[in-house]
Coordinates of C-alpha atoms and ligand atoms in Angstrom, one line a residue:
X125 CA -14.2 3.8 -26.9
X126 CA -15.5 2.4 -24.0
X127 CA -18.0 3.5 -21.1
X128 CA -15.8 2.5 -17.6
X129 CA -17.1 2.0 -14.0
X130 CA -14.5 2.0 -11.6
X131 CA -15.0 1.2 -8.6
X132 CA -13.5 3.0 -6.0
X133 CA -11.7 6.7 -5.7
X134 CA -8.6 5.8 -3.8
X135 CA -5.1 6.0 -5.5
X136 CA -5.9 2.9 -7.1
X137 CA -9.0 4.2 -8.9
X138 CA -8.2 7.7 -9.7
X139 CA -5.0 6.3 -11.2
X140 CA -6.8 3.9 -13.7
X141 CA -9.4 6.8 -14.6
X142 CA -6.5 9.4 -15.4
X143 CA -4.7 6.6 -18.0
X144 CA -8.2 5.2 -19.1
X145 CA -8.8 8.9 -20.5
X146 CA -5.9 9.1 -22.0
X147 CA -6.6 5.8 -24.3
X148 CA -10.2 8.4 -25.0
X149 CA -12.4 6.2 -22.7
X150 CA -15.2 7.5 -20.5
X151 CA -15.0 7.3 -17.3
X152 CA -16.8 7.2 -14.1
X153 CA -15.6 6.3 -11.1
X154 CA -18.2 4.9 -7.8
X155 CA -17.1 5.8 -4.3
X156 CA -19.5 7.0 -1.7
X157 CA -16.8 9.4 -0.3
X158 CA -14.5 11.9 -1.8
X159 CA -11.2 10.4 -3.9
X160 CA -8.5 9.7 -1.4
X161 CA -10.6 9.2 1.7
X162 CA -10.2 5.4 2.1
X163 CA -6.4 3.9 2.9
X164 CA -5.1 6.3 0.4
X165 CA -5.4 9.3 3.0
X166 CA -3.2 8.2 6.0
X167 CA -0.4 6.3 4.5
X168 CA 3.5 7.2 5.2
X169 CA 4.4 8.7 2.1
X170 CA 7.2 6.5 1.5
X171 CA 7.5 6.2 -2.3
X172 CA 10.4 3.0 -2.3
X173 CA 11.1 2.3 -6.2
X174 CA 13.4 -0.3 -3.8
X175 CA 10.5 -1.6 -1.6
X176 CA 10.3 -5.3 -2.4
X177 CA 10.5 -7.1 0.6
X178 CA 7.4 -8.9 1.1
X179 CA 5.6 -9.3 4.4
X180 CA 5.6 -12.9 4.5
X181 CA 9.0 -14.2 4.7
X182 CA 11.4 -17.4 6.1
X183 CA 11.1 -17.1 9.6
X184 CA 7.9 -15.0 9.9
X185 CA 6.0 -17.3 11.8
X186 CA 8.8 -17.6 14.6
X187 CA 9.1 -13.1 14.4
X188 CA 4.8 -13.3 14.5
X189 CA 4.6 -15.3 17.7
X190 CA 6.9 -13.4 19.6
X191 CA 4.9 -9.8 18.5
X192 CA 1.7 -11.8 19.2
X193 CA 2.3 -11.6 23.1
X194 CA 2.5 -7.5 23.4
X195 CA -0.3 -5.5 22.1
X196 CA 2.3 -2.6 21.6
X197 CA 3.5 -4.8 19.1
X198 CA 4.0 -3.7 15.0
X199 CA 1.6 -6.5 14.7
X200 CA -1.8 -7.6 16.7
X201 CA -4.8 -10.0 15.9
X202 CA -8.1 -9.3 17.5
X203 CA -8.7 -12.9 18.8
X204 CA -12.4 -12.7 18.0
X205 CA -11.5 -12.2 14.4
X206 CA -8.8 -15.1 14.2
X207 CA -11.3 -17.7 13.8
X208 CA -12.0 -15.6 10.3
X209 CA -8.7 -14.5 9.3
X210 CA -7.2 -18.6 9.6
X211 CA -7.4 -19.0 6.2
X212 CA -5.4 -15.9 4.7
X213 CA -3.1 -16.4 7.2
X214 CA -2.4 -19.9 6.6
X215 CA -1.4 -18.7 2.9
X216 CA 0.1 -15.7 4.3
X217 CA 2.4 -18.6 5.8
X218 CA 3.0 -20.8 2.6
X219 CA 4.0 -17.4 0.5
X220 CA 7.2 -16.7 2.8
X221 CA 9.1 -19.5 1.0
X222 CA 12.7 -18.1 -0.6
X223 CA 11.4 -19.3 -3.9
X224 CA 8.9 -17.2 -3.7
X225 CA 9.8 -14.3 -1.9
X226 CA 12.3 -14.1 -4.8
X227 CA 9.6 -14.3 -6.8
X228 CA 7.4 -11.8 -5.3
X229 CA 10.7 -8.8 -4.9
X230 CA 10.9 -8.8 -8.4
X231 CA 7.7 -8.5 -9.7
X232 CA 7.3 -5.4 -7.0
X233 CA 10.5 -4.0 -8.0
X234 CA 8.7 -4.2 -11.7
X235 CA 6.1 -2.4 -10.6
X236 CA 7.4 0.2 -8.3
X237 CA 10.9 1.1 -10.6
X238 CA 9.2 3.7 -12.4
X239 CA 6.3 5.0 -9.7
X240 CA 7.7 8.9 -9.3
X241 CA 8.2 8.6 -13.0
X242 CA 4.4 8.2 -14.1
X243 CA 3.3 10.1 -11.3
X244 CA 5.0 13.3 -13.0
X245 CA 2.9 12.5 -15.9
X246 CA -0.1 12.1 -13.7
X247 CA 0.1 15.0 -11.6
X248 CA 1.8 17.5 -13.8
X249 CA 3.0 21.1 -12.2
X250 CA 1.7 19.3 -9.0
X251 CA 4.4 17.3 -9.0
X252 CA 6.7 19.6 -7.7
X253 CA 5.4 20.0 -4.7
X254 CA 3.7 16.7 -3.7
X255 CA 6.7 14.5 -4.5
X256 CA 10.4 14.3 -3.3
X257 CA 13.1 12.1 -4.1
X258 CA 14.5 12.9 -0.5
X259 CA 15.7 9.3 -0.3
X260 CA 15.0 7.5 2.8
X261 CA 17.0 5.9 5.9
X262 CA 16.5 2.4 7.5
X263 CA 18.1 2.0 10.8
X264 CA 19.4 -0.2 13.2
X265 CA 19.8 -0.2 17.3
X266 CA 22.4 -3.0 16.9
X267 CA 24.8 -4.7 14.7
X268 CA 22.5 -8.0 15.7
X269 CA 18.9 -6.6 14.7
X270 CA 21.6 -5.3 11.0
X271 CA 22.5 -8.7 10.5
X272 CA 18.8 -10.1 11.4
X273 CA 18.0 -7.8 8.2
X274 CA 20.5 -9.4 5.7
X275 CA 17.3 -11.0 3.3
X276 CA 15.9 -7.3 2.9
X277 CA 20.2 -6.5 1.5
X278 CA 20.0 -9.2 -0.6
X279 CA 16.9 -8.7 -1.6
X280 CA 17.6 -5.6 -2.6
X281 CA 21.2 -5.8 -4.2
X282 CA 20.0 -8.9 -6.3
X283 CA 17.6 -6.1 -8.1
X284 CA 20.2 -3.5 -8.6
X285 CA 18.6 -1.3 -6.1
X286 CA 21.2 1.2 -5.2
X287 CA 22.1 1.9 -1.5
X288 CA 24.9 2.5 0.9
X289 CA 25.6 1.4 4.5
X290 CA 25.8 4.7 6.8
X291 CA 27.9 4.2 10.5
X292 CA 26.7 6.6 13.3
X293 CA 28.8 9.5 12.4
X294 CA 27.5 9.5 8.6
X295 CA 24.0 9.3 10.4
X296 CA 23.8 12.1 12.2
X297 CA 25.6 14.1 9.8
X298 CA 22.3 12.8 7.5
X299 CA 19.5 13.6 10.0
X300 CA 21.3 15.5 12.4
X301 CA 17.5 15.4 14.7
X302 CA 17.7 11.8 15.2
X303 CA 19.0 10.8 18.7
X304 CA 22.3 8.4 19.3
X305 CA 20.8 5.0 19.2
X306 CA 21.3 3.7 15.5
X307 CA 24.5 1.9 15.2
X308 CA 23.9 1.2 11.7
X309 CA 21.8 2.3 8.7
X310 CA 20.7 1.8 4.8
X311 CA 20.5 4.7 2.9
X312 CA 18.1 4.2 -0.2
X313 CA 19.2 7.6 -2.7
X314 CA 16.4 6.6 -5.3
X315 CA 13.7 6.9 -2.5
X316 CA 11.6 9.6 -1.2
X317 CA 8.4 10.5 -0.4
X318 CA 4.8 12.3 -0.9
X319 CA 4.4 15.0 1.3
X320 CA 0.3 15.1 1.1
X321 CA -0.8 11.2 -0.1
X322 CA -4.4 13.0 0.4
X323 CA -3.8 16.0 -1.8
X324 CA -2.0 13.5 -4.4
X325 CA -5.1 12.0 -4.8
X326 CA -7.7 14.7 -4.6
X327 CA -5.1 16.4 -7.5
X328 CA -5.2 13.3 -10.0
X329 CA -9.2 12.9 -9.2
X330 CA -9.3 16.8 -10.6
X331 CA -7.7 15.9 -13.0
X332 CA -9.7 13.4 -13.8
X333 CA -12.7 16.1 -13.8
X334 CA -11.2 17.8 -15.7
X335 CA -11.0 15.8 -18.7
X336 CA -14.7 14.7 -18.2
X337 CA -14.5 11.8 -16.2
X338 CA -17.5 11.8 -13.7
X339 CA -17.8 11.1 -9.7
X340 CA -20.8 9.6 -8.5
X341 CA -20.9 10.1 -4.6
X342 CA -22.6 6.4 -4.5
X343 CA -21.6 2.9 -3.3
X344 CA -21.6 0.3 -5.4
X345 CA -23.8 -3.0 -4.1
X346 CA -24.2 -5.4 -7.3
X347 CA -23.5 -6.0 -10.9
X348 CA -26.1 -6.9 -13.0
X349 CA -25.1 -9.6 -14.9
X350 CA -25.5 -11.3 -18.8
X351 CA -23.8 -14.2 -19.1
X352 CA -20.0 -13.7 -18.1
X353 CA -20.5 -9.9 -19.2
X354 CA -21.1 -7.5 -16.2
X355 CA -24.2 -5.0 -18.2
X356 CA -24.5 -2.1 -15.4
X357 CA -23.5 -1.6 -11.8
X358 CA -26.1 -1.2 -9.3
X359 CA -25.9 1.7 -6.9
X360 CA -28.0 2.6 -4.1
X361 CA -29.7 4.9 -7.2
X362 CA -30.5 1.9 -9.3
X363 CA -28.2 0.1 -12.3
X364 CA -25.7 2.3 -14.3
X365 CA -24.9 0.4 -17.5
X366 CA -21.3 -0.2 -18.5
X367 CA -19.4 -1.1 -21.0
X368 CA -16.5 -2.7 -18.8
X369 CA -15.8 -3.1 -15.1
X370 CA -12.4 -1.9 -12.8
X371 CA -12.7 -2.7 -9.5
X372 CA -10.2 -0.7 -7.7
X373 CA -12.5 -0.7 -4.2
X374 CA -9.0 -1.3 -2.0
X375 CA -9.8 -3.5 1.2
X376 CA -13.4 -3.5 0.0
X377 CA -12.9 -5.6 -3.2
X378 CA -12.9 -8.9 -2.1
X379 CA -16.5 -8.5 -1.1
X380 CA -17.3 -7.0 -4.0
X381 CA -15.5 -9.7 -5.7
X382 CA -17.4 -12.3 -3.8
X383 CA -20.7 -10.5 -5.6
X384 CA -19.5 -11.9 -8.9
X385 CA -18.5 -15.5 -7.6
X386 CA -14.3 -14.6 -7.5
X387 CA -13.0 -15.5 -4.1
X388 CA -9.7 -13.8 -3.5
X389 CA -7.5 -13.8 -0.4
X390 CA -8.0 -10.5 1.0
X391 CA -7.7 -8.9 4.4
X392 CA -7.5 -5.5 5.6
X393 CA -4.3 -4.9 7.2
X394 CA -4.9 -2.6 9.5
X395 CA -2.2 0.6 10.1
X396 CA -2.5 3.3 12.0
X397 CA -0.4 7.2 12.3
X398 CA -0.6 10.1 14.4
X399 CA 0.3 13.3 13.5
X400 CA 2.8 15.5 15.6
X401 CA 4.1 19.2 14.9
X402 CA 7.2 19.3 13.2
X403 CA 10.5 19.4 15.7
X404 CA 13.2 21.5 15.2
X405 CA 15.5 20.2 13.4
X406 CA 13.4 17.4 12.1
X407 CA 13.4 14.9 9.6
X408 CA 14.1 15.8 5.7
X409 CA 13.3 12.2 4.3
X410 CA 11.2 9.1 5.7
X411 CA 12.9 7.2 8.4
X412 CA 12.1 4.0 8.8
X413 CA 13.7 2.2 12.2
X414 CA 13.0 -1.2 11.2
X415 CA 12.6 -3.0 15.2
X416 CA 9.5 -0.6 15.1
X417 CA 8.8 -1.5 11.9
X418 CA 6.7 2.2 11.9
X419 CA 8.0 5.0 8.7
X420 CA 8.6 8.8 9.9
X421 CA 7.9 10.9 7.3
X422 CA 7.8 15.1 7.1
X423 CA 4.8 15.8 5.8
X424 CA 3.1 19.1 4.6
X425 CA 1.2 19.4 8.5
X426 CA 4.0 18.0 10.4
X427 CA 5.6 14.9 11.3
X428 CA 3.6 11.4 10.3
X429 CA 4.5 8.6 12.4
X430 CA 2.7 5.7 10.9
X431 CA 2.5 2.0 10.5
X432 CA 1.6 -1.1 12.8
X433 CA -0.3 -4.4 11.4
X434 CA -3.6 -5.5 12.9
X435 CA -5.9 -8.1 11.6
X436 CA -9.4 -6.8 13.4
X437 CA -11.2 -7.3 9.9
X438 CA -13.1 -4.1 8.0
X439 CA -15.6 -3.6 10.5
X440 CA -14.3 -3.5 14.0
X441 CA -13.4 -0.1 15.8
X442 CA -10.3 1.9 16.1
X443 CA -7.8 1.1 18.8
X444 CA -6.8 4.1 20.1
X445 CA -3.5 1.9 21.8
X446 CA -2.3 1.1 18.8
X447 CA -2.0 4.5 17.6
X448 CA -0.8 5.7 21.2
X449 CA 2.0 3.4 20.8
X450 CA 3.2 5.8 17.5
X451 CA 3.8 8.9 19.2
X452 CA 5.4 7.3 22.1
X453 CA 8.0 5.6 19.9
X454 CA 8.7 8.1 18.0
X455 CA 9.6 10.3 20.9
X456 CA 12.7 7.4 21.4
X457 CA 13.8 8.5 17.9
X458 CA 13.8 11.8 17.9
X459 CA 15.1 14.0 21.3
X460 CA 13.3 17.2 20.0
X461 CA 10.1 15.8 19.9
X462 CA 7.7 17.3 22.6
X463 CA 4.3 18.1 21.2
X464 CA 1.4 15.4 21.2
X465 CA -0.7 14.0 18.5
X466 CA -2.5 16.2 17.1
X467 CA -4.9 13.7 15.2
X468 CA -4.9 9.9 14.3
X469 CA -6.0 7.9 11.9
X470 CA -6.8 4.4 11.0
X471 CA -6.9 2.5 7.5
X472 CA -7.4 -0.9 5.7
X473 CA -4.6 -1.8 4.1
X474 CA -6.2 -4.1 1.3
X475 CA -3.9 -7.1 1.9
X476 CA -3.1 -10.4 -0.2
X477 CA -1.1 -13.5 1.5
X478 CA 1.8 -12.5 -0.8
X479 CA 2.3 -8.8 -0.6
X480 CA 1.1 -8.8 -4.3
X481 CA -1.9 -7.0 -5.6
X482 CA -3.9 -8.5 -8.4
X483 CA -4.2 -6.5 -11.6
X484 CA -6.0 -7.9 -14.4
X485 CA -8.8 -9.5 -16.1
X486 CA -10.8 -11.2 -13.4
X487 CA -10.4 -14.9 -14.5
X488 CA -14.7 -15.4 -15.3
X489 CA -15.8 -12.5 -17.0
X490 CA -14.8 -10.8 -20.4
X491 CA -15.3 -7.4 -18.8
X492 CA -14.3 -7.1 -15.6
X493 CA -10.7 -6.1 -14.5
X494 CA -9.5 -6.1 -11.1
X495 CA -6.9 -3.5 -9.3
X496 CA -6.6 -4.5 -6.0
X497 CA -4.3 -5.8 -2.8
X498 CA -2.1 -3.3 -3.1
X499 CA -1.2 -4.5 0.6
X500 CA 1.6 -1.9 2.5
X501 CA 2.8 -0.4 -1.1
X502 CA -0.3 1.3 -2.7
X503 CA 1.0 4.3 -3.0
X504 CA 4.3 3.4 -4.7
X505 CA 2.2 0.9 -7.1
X506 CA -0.8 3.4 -7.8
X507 CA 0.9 4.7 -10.8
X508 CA 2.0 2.2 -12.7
X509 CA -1.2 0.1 -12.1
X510 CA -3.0 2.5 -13.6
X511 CA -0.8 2.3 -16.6
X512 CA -0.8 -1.3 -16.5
X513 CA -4.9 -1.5 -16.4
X514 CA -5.1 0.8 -19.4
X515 CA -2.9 -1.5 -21.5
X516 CA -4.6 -4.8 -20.6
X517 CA -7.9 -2.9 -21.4
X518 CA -6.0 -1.7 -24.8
X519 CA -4.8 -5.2 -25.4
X520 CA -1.5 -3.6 -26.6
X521 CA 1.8 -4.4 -25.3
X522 CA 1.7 -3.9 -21.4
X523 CA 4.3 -1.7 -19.5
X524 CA 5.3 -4.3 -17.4
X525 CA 5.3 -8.4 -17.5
X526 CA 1.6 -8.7 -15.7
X527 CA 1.5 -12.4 -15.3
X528 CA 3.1 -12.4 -11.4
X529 CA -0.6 -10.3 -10.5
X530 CA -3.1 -12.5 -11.9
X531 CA -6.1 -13.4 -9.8
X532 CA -5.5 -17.0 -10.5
X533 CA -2.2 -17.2 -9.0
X534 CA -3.2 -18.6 -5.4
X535 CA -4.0 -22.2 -6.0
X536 CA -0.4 -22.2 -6.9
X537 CA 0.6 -20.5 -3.8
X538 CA -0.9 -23.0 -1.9
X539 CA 1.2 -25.8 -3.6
X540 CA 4.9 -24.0 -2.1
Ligands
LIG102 C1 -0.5 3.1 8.2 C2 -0.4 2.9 6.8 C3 0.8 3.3 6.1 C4 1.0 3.1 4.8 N1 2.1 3.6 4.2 C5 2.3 3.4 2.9 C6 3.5 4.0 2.3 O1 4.3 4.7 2.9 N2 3.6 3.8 0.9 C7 2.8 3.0 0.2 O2 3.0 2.8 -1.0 N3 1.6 2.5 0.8 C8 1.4 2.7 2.1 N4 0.3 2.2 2.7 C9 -0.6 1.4 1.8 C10 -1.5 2.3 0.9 O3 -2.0 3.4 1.6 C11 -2.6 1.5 0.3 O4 -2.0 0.3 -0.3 C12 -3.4 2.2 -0.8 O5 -3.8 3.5 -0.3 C13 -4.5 1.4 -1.3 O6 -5.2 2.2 -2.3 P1 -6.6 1.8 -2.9 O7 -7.0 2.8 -3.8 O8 -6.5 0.4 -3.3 O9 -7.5 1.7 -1.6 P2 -8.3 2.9 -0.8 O10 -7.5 4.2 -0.8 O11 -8.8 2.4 0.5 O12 -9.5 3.2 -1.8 C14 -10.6 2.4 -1.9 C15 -11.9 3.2 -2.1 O13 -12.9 2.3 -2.4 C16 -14.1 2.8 -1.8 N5 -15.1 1.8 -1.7 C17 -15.2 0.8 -0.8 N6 -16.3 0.0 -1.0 C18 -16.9 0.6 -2.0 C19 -18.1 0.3 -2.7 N7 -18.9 -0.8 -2.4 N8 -18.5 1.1 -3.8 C20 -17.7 2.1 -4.2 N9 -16.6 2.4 -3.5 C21 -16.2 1.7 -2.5 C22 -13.6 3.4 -0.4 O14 -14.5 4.4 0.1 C23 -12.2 3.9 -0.8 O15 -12.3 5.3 -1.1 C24 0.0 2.4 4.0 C25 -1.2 2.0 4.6 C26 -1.4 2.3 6.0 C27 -2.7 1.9 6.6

């Protein structure tokens, strides 16, 4: 059995370690801070077995401009960054073809179908409390913005995802603590939500203890290298040999990547939330109003209000406007909510031009396999990635079709 470095301790990571063990490989996972610190820590919650609509669609350039004039926007460029970000975004472009985005829904229906399913197996008696199939509500100020929203329907029906149109009165009978604006909503049954994605994380990682598998509080800056074999990873303490390589670093890995000569298309997408305390009544399953394009989810410490897209790269500072703009929207949403934040947060989505992540061998070495790009959906794909990267490692028949996550896949992109 092998000796595994994996890079990275966010849901991505922790998940490949847990199913690594199971196959009776030792593990040891690389992350200068404690699992579920990085993007893993803030998102919504929402687990959507039915999320499949891709970010880049027909039409998205036309939607982008008109956001790109209000910074209070669900999506903002820092203008100094632009000049960097050109590239992904002109394949962020070219991947909102239909082709494609028919494409792209079904290989993320593959992989998020069975998420709650292996996170039970994951998480064990935690389960219980962390996850809820609660289902979740998309809404609609207007039968125009309903119509507007027709690909996401389609999408979505074409898949056999199961779901039922709600009219006001069905609403608030629903979620009787959301105000009167909706005229229309989705309700997704086979959705829900994780109540603590922090504590889902820290839970799998102890688990991951548990069975042996080491932490090492460290980053990881190179690979030492022998022929197209990776033989350690160098850390700030010197090189740590390996047998084989995950890189599951989230937003970080394209860098990383870029160490051992792979360029990928990644940006961090940047999202924000802010915390607020619960209202009374308040929500009992995420709520996603989809003008906002922000998801409202009960947490275990109150109400999250998170989302919003900004392309600032990994470096720049949190915008507190951004995550201003939250609390204030949600307060159009929901009449009983008073209180103000009570924290925020900020975090790098680890984004690809085509909403899919890449999972698999990394195209020039025999040892390295990448888990990365999980984009807006980590948390619903965490599980079965893991699953995934254990088979390819196993070479035994994988869970799912992987070919729609290879790393090689842009060049075609390009050509749509
Ligand atoms: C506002 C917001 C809302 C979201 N909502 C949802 C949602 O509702 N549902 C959903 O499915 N997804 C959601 N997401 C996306 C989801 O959170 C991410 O896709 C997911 O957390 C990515 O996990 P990861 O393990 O790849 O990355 P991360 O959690 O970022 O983990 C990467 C880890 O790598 C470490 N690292 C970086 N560089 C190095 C290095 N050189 N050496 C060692 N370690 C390194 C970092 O410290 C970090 O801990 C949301 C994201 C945001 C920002």
């Amino acid at each position: 059995m092998a000796n595994i470095a994996i890079v990275g301790a966010g849901v991505i990571g922790v998940s490949c370690a847990a199913f690594l063990q199971r196959d009776g490989h030792s593990v040891t996972i690389y992350d200068p801070e404690p699992p579920g610190e990085g993007c893993s820590f803030g998102n919504a919650g929402s687990i959507g077995p039915g999320s499949v609509v891709p970010l880049s669609t027909p039409g998205i350039v036309r939607q982008a401009a008109s956001w790109l004039t209000d910074p209070d926007s669900p999506l903002w460029i820092d203008w100094r960054y632009l000049p960097r970000a050109l590239p992904w975004l002109a394949r962020f472009i070219a991947a909102g073809t239909r082709p494609r985005v028919d494409a792209v829904a079904k290989a993320l229906r593959a992989l998020h179908a069975d998420s709650f399913k292996h996170y039970q197996s994951l998480l064990g008696v935690d389960a219980g409390s962390l996850l809820h199939v609660s289902g979740q509500l998309y809404l609609y100020e207007s039968e125009a913005a309903f119509v507007k929203d027709a690909l996401g329907r389609e999408l979505r029906a074409a898949l056999g995802i199961r779901s039922e149109i709600l009219e006001p009165d069905e609403i608030r009978e629903m979620e009787p603590s959301l105000g009167p604006r909706f005229t229309k909503a989705v309700y997704l049954p086979d959705a829900g939500h994780c109540s603590n994605p922090h504590r889902l994380v820290a839970a799998i990682a102890e688990g991951v203890a548990r069975e042996g598998g080491r932490f090492v509080r460290a980053a990881l800056k190179d690979f030492e290298r022998e022929g197209e074999k990776v033989r350690a990873v160098v850390t700030e303490a010197g090189p740590m040999p390996c047998d084989l390589v995950v890189i599951a670093a989230g937003a970080w890995s394209g860098r990383l990547a870029k160490r051992l000569g792979l360029s990928i298309p990644l940006e961090s997408m940047r999202g924000y939330h802010v915390m607020l305390p619960m209202p009374t009544p308040g929500p009992t399953r995420p709520i996603y109003p989809l003008a906002a394009k922000i998801m409202m989810t009960p947490m275990d410490e109150g109400l999250r209000i998170a989302g919003t897209a900004e392309i600032a790269g990994l470096d720049a500072p949190m915008n507190e406007r951004r995550a201003a703009v939250l609390g204030r929207l949600a307060k159009r949403y929901f009449p009983s909510l008073t209180g103000e934040p009570v924290s925020t947060w900020m975090g790098h989505r680890p984004a690809t031009p085509d909403s899919l992540p890449v999972i698999g061998p990394s195209p020039r070495h025999s040892n390295v396999v990448l888990a990365f790009g999980h984009g807006q959906t980590g948390l619903i794909g965490g599980s079965t990635t893991g699953l995934l990267i254990a088979d390819i490692i196993a070479r035994r028949r994988p869970i799912i079709d992987p070919s729609p996550y290879r790393a090689d896949r842009f060049q075609s992109v390009r050509r749509h």
